[in-house]
Amino acid sequence: MKEESYEMPYFSGEMIFRFVSIENKFMKSAMLFARENSLDKIMPIGSVLVKDNNIIGLGANGSDYHNKNICKRISLNIATGQGYDLCEGCHYKNHSEQRAISDAIIKGFNIRGSDLYLWGHWWCCRWCRNLIISSNIKNIYLLEKSEILFNKNKKGNIVGKQFLI
């Protein structure tokens, strides 16, 4: 398991992520949950919340808002990671991290000290990051090379063909 930090697109601070292969059973579960449940066809993302080696919460991103409405963030040319609160379809309540945490809480689990496995992205937005910190989630795991694989601006990305890995 690799541990790394890098600058994310929306703030100058750094966040530590741990990286695992797709062979990791929880990362694989996050990928499968995204494939089956994400409503975002361009950037499907799945999150799995794990405690004591058991999955306690699942979440996938997206909403059907963009099927009938223009994205306000795109129309205003707002940068990645910013202005999610301006568009119902992009709102952070539709992010997989938020949904996995909510799922675990609704099921009655104590999420303090749990780990979050995030598949399909290479960083967490400010709102998800703040929720993760305030929820006392211990570790965030990303897929190895996610900063390339899921970054639309990097050569070698797999955006649009995420489930072929």
XYZ file of N, CA and C in Angstrom:
495
model
N 0.842 -1.168 0.000
C 0.000 0.000 0.000
C 0.893 1.237 0.000
N 0.591 2.147 -0.900
C 1.352 3.370 -1.057
C 0.616 4.507 -0.360
N 1.350 5.423 0.258
C 0.762 6.608 0.868
C 1.373 7.812 0.183
N 0.521 8.782 -0.152
C 1.009 9.901 -0.941
C 0.150 11.129 -0.688
N 0.722 12.284 -0.922
C -0.076 13.510 -0.907
C 0.248 14.277 -2.178
N -0.702 15.048 -2.636
C -0.493 15.900 -3.793
C -1.496 17.022 -3.734
N -1.249 18.060 -4.488
C -2.144 19.201 -4.480
C -3.413 18.864 -5.254
N -4.531 19.190 -4.640
C -5.809 18.968 -5.295
C -6.241 20.253 -6.000
N -7.191 20.159 -6.905
C -7.529 21.308 -7.743
C -8.236 22.461 -7.056
N -8.701 22.326 -5.842
C -9.537 23.375 -5.290
C -8.966 24.104 -4.087
N -7.872 23.672 -3.515
C -7.287 24.420 -2.412
C -5.802 24.112 -2.329
N -5.074 24.963 -1.629
C -3.619 24.832 -1.625
C -3.110 23.835 -0.594
N -3.955 23.441 0.349
C -3.519 22.468 1.343
C -3.405 21.080 0.746
N -2.855 20.186 1.501
C -2.716 18.815 1.020
C -3.486 17.873 1.919
N -3.862 16.772 1.359
C -4.562 15.735 2.086
C -3.821 14.430 1.814
N -3.663 13.616 2.818
C -2.952 12.351 2.652
C -3.933 11.275 2.207
N -3.570 10.585 1.152
C -4.358 9.462 0.667
C -3.494 8.215 0.723
N -4.136 7.098 0.882
C -3.469 5.803 0.771
C -3.973 5.187 -0.529
N -3.112 4.462 -1.196
C -3.458 3.897 -2.496
C -3.429 2.380 -2.442
N -4.426 1.783 -3.071
C -4.523 0.327 -3.143
C -4.808 -0.074 -4.577
N -4.557 -1.326 -4.886
C -4.811 -1.840 -6.237
C -6.288 -2.175 -6.390
N -6.685 -2.409 -7.614
C -8.059 -2.818 -7.900
C -8.344 -4.201 -7.324
N -7.302 -4.926 -6.977
C -7.486 -6.241 -6.359
C -7.959 -6.144 -4.910
N -7.847 -4.972 -4.303
C -8.335 -4.784 -2.940
C -9.848 -4.985 -2.934
N -10.345 -5.827 -2.046
C -11.767 -6.185 -2.078
C -12.688 -4.998 -1.837
N -12.257 -4.025 -1.044
C -13.118 -2.870 -0.792
C -13.090 -1.887 -1.963
N -11.941 -1.756 -2.616
C -11.872 -0.906 -3.804
C -12.707 -1.523 -4.917
N -12.607 -2.840 -5.039
C -13.410 -3.540 -6.045
C -14.902 -3.343 -5.758
N -15.287 -3.379 -4.492
C -16.683 -3.152 -4.116
C -17.129 -1.737 -4.471
N -16.245 -0.761 -4.260
C -16.570 0.629 -4.612
C -16.761 0.769 -6.119
N -15.910 0.098 -6.897
C -16.038 0.140 -8.353
C -17.353 -0.501 -8.795
N -17.667 -1.652 -8.260
C -18.906 -2.335 -8.638
C -20.132 -1.526 -8.238
N -20.084 -0.901 -7.074
C -21.213 -0.084 -6.635
C -21.387 1.123 -7.561
N -20.283 1.730 -7.976
C -20.360 2.856 -8.922
C -20.961 2.391 -10.248
N -20.488 1.270 -10.743
C -20.977 0.763 -12.030
C -22.480 0.494 -11.982
N -22.955 -0.031 -10.878
C -24.364 -0.403 -10.771
C -25.274 0.729 -10.322
N -24.736 1.767 -9.662
C -25.606 2.753 -9.025
C -25.354 4.213 -9.380
N -24.221 4.544 -9.971
C -23.955 5.948 -10.285
C -24.895 6.446 -11.378
N -25.380 7.646 -11.205
C -26.212 8.287 -12.218
C -25.387 9.217 -13.108
N -24.106 9.345 -12.814
C -23.210 10.169 -13.612
C -22.514 9.264 -14.626
N -22.851 9.424 -15.871
C -22.318 8.531 -16.911
C -20.908 8.905 -17.357
N -20.476 10.140 -17.086
C -19.127 10.560 -17.477
C -18.111 10.214 -16.389
N -18.437 10.543 -15.150
C -17.528 10.299 -14.026
C -18.245 9.502 -12.936
N -18.536 8.226 -13.182
C -19.174 7.424 -12.137
C -18.205 7.194 -10.975
N -18.695 7.444 -9.770
C -17.846 7.354 -8.583
C -18.573 6.539 -7.528
N -17.829 5.694 -6.843
C -18.387 4.894 -5.761
C -17.548 5.007 -4.515
N -18.211 4.991 -3.375
C -17.526 5.026 -2.080
C -18.023 3.881 -1.218
N -17.095 3.292 -0.496
C -17.405 2.230 0.449
C -16.797 2.633 1.788
N -17.622 2.635 2.816
C -17.166 2.936 4.165
C -16.982 1.613 4.895
N -15.791 1.424 5.488
C -15.418 0.145 6.088
C -14.995 0.344 7.538
N -15.501 -0.528 8.382
C -15.076 -0.526 9.787
C -14.973 -1.970 10.259
N -13.899 -2.269 10.957
C -13.656 -3.627 11.462
C -13.755 -4.661 10.337
N -13.216 -4.285 9.179
C -13.147 -5.160 8.013
C -14.521 -5.523 7.428
N -15.528 -4.690 7.734
C -16.870 -4.892 7.197
C -17.361 -3.622 6.516
N -18.075 -3.775 5.428
C -18.673 -2.628 4.746
C -19.873 -2.178 5.558
N -19.861 -0.888 5.951
C -20.968 -0.344 6.735
C -21.771 0.704 5.961
N -21.227 1.202 4.859
C -21.942 2.198 4.072
C -21.493 2.182 2.629
N -22.446 2.463 1.732
C -22.165 2.499 0.296
C -22.755 3.765 -0.297
N -22.066 4.325 -1.279
C -22.591 5.511 -1.947
C -22.081 5.612 -3.369
N -22.929 6.143 -4.245
C -22.551 6.425 -5.630
C -22.988 7.850 -5.948
N -22.324 8.459 -6.887
C -22.603 9.859 -7.205
C -23.674 10.009 -8.278
N -24.111 11.255 -8.430
C -24.987 11.606 -9.526
C -26.423 11.850 -9.137
N -27.127 12.450 -10.080
C -28.566 12.666 -9.974
C -29.101 12.729 -11.399
N -30.408 12.737 -11.532
C -30.979 12.829 -12.877
C -31.225 14.273 -13.310
N -30.796 15.219 -12.511
C -31.008 16.640 -12.785
C -30.500 17.054 -14.166
N -29.305 16.609 -14.509
C -28.689 17.022 -15.778
C -29.360 16.391 -17.005
N -30.222 15.416 -16.793
C -30.950 14.832 -17.925
C -31.919 15.837 -18.546
N -32.416 16.771 -17.726
C -33.413 17.732 -18.207
C -33.000 19.187 -18.025
N -31.876 19.412 -17.362
C -31.455 20.779 -17.049
C -30.001 21.008 -17.430
N -29.698 22.226 -17.783
C -28.322 22.612 -18.092
C -27.568 22.797 -16.779
N -26.354 22.315 -16.737
C -25.517 22.459 -15.550
C -25.128 23.931 -15.384
N -25.509 24.490 -14.261
C -25.198 25.900 -13.998
C -23.686 26.131 -13.903
N -22.958 25.183 -13.358
C -21.501 25.324 -13.227
C -20.845 25.397 -14.605
N -21.309 24.535 -15.525
C -20.736 24.540 -16.873
C -21.108 25.834 -17.600
N -22.363 26.263 -17.460
C -22.782 27.486 -18.149
C -22.052 28.715 -17.626
N -21.627 28.690 -16.367
C -20.862 29.798 -15.786
C -19.352 29.578 -15.892
N -18.937 28.457 -16.511
C -17.519 28.123 -16.681
C -16.772 28.073 -15.339
N -17.371 27.404 -14.372
C -16.780 27.282 -13.039
C -15.830 26.087 -13.021
N -14.686 26.289 -12.423
C -13.627 25.281 -12.397
C -14.025 24.039 -11.601
N -13.396 22.930 -11.922
C -13.573 21.683 -11.187
C -13.339 21.921 -9.704
N -14.200 21.319 -8.891
C -14.046 21.416 -7.446
C -14.688 22.629 -6.822
N -15.292 23.490 -7.616
C -15.878 24.717 -7.093
C -17.328 24.860 -7.532
N -18.103 25.564 -6.722
C -19.458 25.917 -7.083
C -20.463 24.778 -7.116
N -20.183 23.680 -6.450
C -21.122 22.560 -6.453
C -22.477 22.954 -5.875
N -22.466 23.910 -4.952
C -23.711 24.345 -4.334
C -24.581 25.179 -5.276
N -24.052 25.579 -6.422
C -24.807 26.387 -7.389
C -25.682 25.561 -8.320
N -25.424 24.268 -8.399
C -26.139 23.416 -9.349
C -26.715 22.206 -8.618
N -28.014 22.020 -8.750
C -28.677 20.887 -8.095
C -28.046 19.559 -8.507
N -27.682 19.405 -9.749
C -27.100 18.156 -10.229
C -25.694 17.899 -9.720
N -24.946 18.954 -9.453
C -23.565 18.824 -8.981
C -23.447 18.905 -7.464
N -24.520 19.262 -6.806
C -24.512 19.512 -5.365
C -23.836 18.366 -4.622
N -23.092 18.723 -3.595
C -22.327 17.722 -2.860
C -23.203 16.681 -2.169
N -24.494 16.940 -2.011
C -25.377 15.897 -1.461
C -25.470 14.714 -2.426
N -25.068 14.928 -3.681
C -25.075 13.873 -4.690
C -23.713 13.206 -4.858
N -22.771 13.501 -3.974
C -21.431 12.910 -4.059
C -21.412 11.566 -3.328
N -20.606 10.664 -3.823
C -20.577 9.303 -3.271
C -20.096 9.262 -1.823
N -19.161 10.113 -1.461
C -18.653 10.122 -0.087
C -19.778 10.468 0.893
N -20.533 11.521 0.564
C -21.654 11.944 1.400
C -22.676 10.816 1.532
N -22.959 10.171 0.428
C -23.975 9.116 0.431
C -23.532 7.886 1.217
N -22.258 7.527 1.132
C -21.762 6.366 1.894
C -21.820 6.650 3.394
N -21.434 7.852 3.782
C -21.474 8.234 5.195
C -22.922 8.242 5.681
N -23.818 8.838 4.917
C -25.244 8.866 5.287
C -25.820 7.463 5.373
N -25.452 6.611 4.439
C -25.938 5.225 4.435
C -25.550 4.516 5.725
N -24.304 4.671 6.146
C -23.837 4.015 7.368
C -24.560 4.564 8.601
N -24.752 5.870 8.638
C -25.425 6.494 9.787
C -26.887 6.047 9.849
N -27.561 6.030 8.703
C -28.962 5.588 8.653
C -29.091 4.146 9.145
N -28.087 3.331 8.831
C -28.096 1.927 9.266
C -27.724 1.775 10.741
N -27.346 2.886 11.404
C -27.053 2.855 12.834
C -25.611 2.584 13.199
N -24.702 2.659 12.229
C -23.292 2.406 12.514
C -22.597 3.645 13.073
N -21.657 3.412 13.960
C -20.758 4.460 14.434
C -19.621 4.521 13.423
N -19.493 5.627 12.718
C -18.507 5.714 11.634
C -17.136 6.194 12.107
N -17.035 6.615 13.339
C -15.762 7.103 13.883
C -14.689 6.021 13.726
N -13.561 6.385 13.120
C -12.454 5.444 12.949
C -12.585 4.532 11.744
N -13.604 4.749 10.934
C -13.781 3.912 9.737
C -12.851 4.373 8.622
N -12.800 3.617 7.555
C -11.999 3.940 6.377
C -12.929 4.128 5.184
N -12.577 5.052 4.296
C -13.365 5.311 3.098
C -12.564 4.902 1.866
N -13.144 4.059 1.031
C -12.552 3.652 -0.241
C -13.302 4.397 -1.337
N -12.577 5.182 -2.117
C -13.166 6.035 -3.145
C -12.661 5.585 -4.509
N -13.568 5.111 -5.336
C -13.222 4.665 -6.681
C -13.833 5.623 -7.702
N -13.035 5.997 -8.696
C -13.536 6.812 -9.784
C -13.124 8.264 -9.714
N -12.370 8.630 -8.701
C -11.918 10.014 -8.579
C -10.522 10.021 -7.962
N -9.901 11.195 -7.973
C -8.538 11.288 -7.460
C -8.393 12.341 -6.368
N -9.515 12.861 -5.880
C -9.506 13.821 -4.785
C -10.916 13.950 -4.233
N -11.049 14.634 -3.108
C -12.352 14.902 -2.496
C -12.594 16.404 -2.513
N -13.820 16.807 -2.836
C -14.139 18.234 -2.827
C -14.091 18.764 -1.393
N -14.125 20.053 -1.265
C -14.030 20.701 0.047
C -15.119 20.204 0.996
N -16.342 20.089 0.504
C -17.455 19.686 1.354
C -17.288 18.246 1.818
N -16.918 17.357 0.910
C -16.723 15.953 1.288
C -15.528 15.818 2.225
N -14.474 16.543 1.934
C -13.289 16.529 2.788
C -13.660 16.958 4.198
N -14.419 18.056 4.323
C -14.812 18.545 5.649
C -15.694 17.533 6.381
N -16.599 16.884 5.657
C -17.446 15.866 6.280
C -16.615 14.673 6.735
N -15.665 14.257 5.925
C -14.783 13.138 6.281
C -14.005 13.465 7.555
N -13.468 14.678 7.621
C -12.698 15.098 8.799
C -13.601 15.175 10.032
N -14.754 15.828 9.896
C -15.647 15.985 11.053
C -16.251 14.653 11.502
N -16.311 13.677 10.603
C -16.829 12.348 10.940
C -15.764 11.447 11.552
N -14.536 11.960 11.658
C -13.420 11.196 12.219
C -13.144 9.913 11.452
N -13.261 10.002 10.123
C -12.892 8.870 9.280
C -11.373 8.807 9.264
N -10.849 7.634 9.478
C -9.412 7.437 9.699
C -8.582 7.556 8.425
N -8.942 6.836 7.381
C -8.136 6.795 6.161
C -9.030 6.945 4.933
N -8.450 7.529 3.888
C -9.099 7.578 2.583
C -8.207 6.799 1.626
N -8.796 5.799 0.996
C -8.068 4.976 0.044
C -8.546 5.290 -1.366
N -7.591 5.482 -2.264
C -7.855 5.695 -3.683
C -7.224 4.564 -4.475
N -7.663 4.415 -5.704
C -7.061 3.431 -6.591
C -5.663 3.904 -6.989
N -4.713 2.981 -7.029
C -3.370 3.326 -7.497
C -3.453 4.050 -8.836
N -2.664 5.102 -8.973
C -2.584 5.920 -10.192
C -3.889 6.661 -10.504
N -4.758 6.807 -9.504
C -6.032 7.496 -9.732
C -5.829 8.938 -10.170
N -4.736 9.562 -9.743
C -4.479 10.950 -10.129
C -4.243 11.089 -11.633
N -3.970 9.986 -12.309
C -3.865 9.954 -13.776
C -5.126 9.331 -14.374
N -5.521 8.182 -13.857
C -6.629 7.417 -14.429
C -7.941 8.196 -14.485
N -8.258 8.960 -13.442
C -9.545 9.633 -13.364
C -9.442 11.147 -13.548
N -8.311 11.618 -14.006
C -8.103 13.050 -14.234
C -8.267 13.329 -15.726
N -9.337 14.032 -16.086
C -9.636 14.316 -17.493
C -8.497 15.035 -18.211
N -7.649 15.724 -17.458
C -6.577 16.516 -18.052
C -5.252 15.775 -18.205
N -5.205 14.520 -17.818
C -3.952 13.764 -17.883
C -3.964 12.769 -19.031
N -2.834 12.704 -19.714
C -2.654 11.689 -20.740
C -2.645 10.324 -20.052
N -3.352 9.371 -20.604
C -3.430 8.039 -20.017
C -4.643 7.850 -19.123
N -5.531 8.866 -19.078
C -6.721 8.706 -18.242
C -7.667 7.675 -18.854
N -8.569 7.182 -18.043
C -9.537 6.180 -18.505
C -10.968 6.717 -18.443
N -11.115 8.029 -18.388
C -12.432 8.649 -18.334
C -13.228 8.236 -19.582
N -14.433 7.739 -19.348
C -15.255 7.226 -20.433
C -15.143 5.731 -20.626
N -14.099 5.148 -20.052
C -13.910 3.699 -20.145
C -13.429 3.134 -18.802
N -13.956 3.727 -17.728
C -13.527 3.381 -16.383
C -13.707 1.915 -16.012
N -14.708 1.272 -16.552
C -15.016 -0.099 -16.129
C -14.294 -1.155 -16.961
N -13.373 -0.722 -17.791
C -12.608 -1.668 -18.596
C -11.295 -2.065 -17.933
N -11.007 -1.501 -16.752
C -9.735 -1.835 -16.094
C -9.797 -3.180 -15.419
